[in-house]
């Protein structure tokens, strides 16, 4: 194991590494008490395991009891940990060391007393040692992804508790927006129970995000009084959540650079290692509080936006002092924002003679927050190199996340009639498009029939072509498919990755060539798979008039077969609505270009091999994943191609009879993400061509060879 060289830490640096007393922002609003179970709190992982076991045993009443108890235990544990951390921070503050030879003893005495207080507090409130509640990463991940609600919604349905099933399903779906089957479940439950949209409740909604969304809604409706109410409430809840987030960061951490059992750092090294992880975690609370459930990326410029909305809302209700305070608060994070600087000048000009503009300062809540944030940032960056780890400060306040209203003025307001000409009317640049969107280039090959373009398919960057394959080629490909495909290939071995009502089989180009070279399928047929995929790539590159080379990202021949006896009253899709390079979020009408999506994909194509099946239509939808904009019936030689982003959500209707086969192709403009198997397939083809050329030079008929 690599040795780590440590420089001795001077006492002053050690003092800097120790946490300051927690600052809680505005006064906390009281958190409602959760219902308490009699006796010691039961560990939520044991209750969760018991609930899942009961579910699979079809004991749905017991499943509901245990899963609900697991959720209560999970939240109770979180509440206790946060409360104890804050209680002990207030009761046992860390005092700076005094003068004298034993100056550090007062600090360590306070440290040990706080640790004892924290352990005692948790033991008392949990009804037993906190160690009983240490759970595995898998269980922790399940609760973070709200998986218990998936079991609960199914159990509630078995017990005919439809409204609770809707709530559980909606709560799960909010953290898993790509789960289209759950969206369909919600629609089915609402129809069965007659539940209106307003009754959909996210049982784990974050209060500050809910209040922020309400504030934006009222702001856009020009109801500035209510907008102010909800934005101010959102800020109180935000700072309360921030305090709780920071308290929870003081829990156990992994020492990533070491095997835990072999970790033998000294006192000061161990304190520094652990505290720096705590401090970075606390510093990252800004990102966590701006991230909606089920997302990896935060809402851009989230905290500053509260003050940006508020400065204009206060102006519109005539409270110019508060408008000025909020505008100056916004400038703490964006000091060079010319629009807001102009607004500050304008607000100052509106003050009466009794108000001194110089005496009106930025809001204290944000001023204290920013001061602490900057101190943390400076400490982390200054200490990082000395402690042997790298740290790059993220840009937490990205400027492109501004109010989405023209000229920073609320949408729907008549600028001329609103008497806001004193405010800055500077234009905001629109987001840049990564590439020019063009189409209509040559199709390159004879006999290919143009069917529909983007406009006719009601979308962007779409094209439908026929006769890309001949009938003979379709039969040959379909024949070779039966010899090379494996169940679950391309789907991590899952037989039915998208629906339990169909079987999925697949094969890659390299596998086809390998089987052809080994004589397990005709080499000519395997080569055809390679050739037609290259043909499709050239057509897509030419038709969309791309200025750079289009590379293969993934090539996959896939057949989906309807399973007999499972087709009655099907409501699911063969492939749920999705986008190919981003995570589709129908609730927010957004598509988040972030992992685990294949963000490097730029264009997609599907080349169909047959039509002797029922169902299986390819569909485009709006971003709501419901409104169908185009439906395409597959047939031999038909190819649909489109750009891979959120502008083209798509899916496949249920295959209810027979087998549907196609060649699926994904392309990228970035050579770094070229398909490795395709590169290897290119090498195999080059070798085969070289061998073939050698045989012709020697006048050897390949058929004469054994």
PDB file of C-alpha atoms in Angstrom, residues 8 26 45 84 102 105 117 131 149 174 193 282 320 324 349 413 502 528 553-554 568 590 618 656 675 701:
ATOM      1  CA  UNK A   8       3.477  18.085  10.903  1.00  0.00           C
ATOM      2  CA  UNK A  26     -32.969  32.576   9.789  1.00  0.00           C
ATOM      3  CA  UNK A  45     -32.995  -1.883   6.982  1.00  0.00           C
ATOM      4  CA  UNK A  84     -28.638  15.683  18.317  1.00  0.00           C
ATOM      5  CA  UNK A 102      -1.749  22.481  28.069  1.00  0.00           C
ATOM      6  CA  UNK A 105      -6.740  20.386  26.611  1.00  0.00           C
ATOM      7  CA  UNK A 117     -23.314  14.154  24.300  1.00  0.00           C
ATOM      8  CA  UNK A 131     -24.620   1.134  15.886  1.00  0.00           C
ATOM      9  CA  UNK A 149     -42.393   3.234  -2.550  1.00  0.00           C
ATOM     10  CA  UNK A 174     -40.529  11.934  -8.844  1.00  0.00           C
ATOM     11  CA  UNK A 193     -59.626   5.965  -8.350  1.00  0.00           C
ATOM     12  CA  UNK A 282     -20.750  20.692   4.078  1.00  0.00           C
ATOM     13  CA  UNK A 320     -37.975  49.840  -2.673  1.00  0.00           C
ATOM     14  CA  UNK A 324     -32.527  47.278  -2.945  1.00  0.00           C
ATOM     15  CA  UNK A 349     -33.263  56.899  -7.054  1.00  0.00           C
ATOM     16  CA  UNK A 413     -45.733  42.166 -18.161  1.00  0.00           C
ATOM     17  CA  UNK A 502     -41.540  -9.737 -24.514  1.00  0.00           C
ATOM     18  CA  UNK A 528     -23.900  -7.928 -44.907  1.00  0.00           C
ATOM     19  CA  UNK A 553     -21.216   4.744 -31.003  1.00  0.00           C
ATOM     20  CA  UNK A 554     -23.047   1.414 -30.818  1.00  0.00           C
ATOM     21  CA  UNK A 568     -54.190  -9.868 -22.985  1.00  0.00           C
ATOM     22  CA  UNK A 590     -36.837  18.752 -19.514  1.00  0.00           C
ATOM     23  CA  UNK A 618     -42.161   3.250 -33.502  1.00  0.00           C
ATOM     24  CA  UNK A 656     -48.381  -8.399 -29.301  1.00  0.00           C
ATOM     25  CA  UNK A 675     -17.498   2.074 -30.663  1.00  0.00           C
ATOM     26  CA  UNK A 701     -11.638 -20.186 -56.032  1.00  0.00           C
TER      27      UNK A 701
END
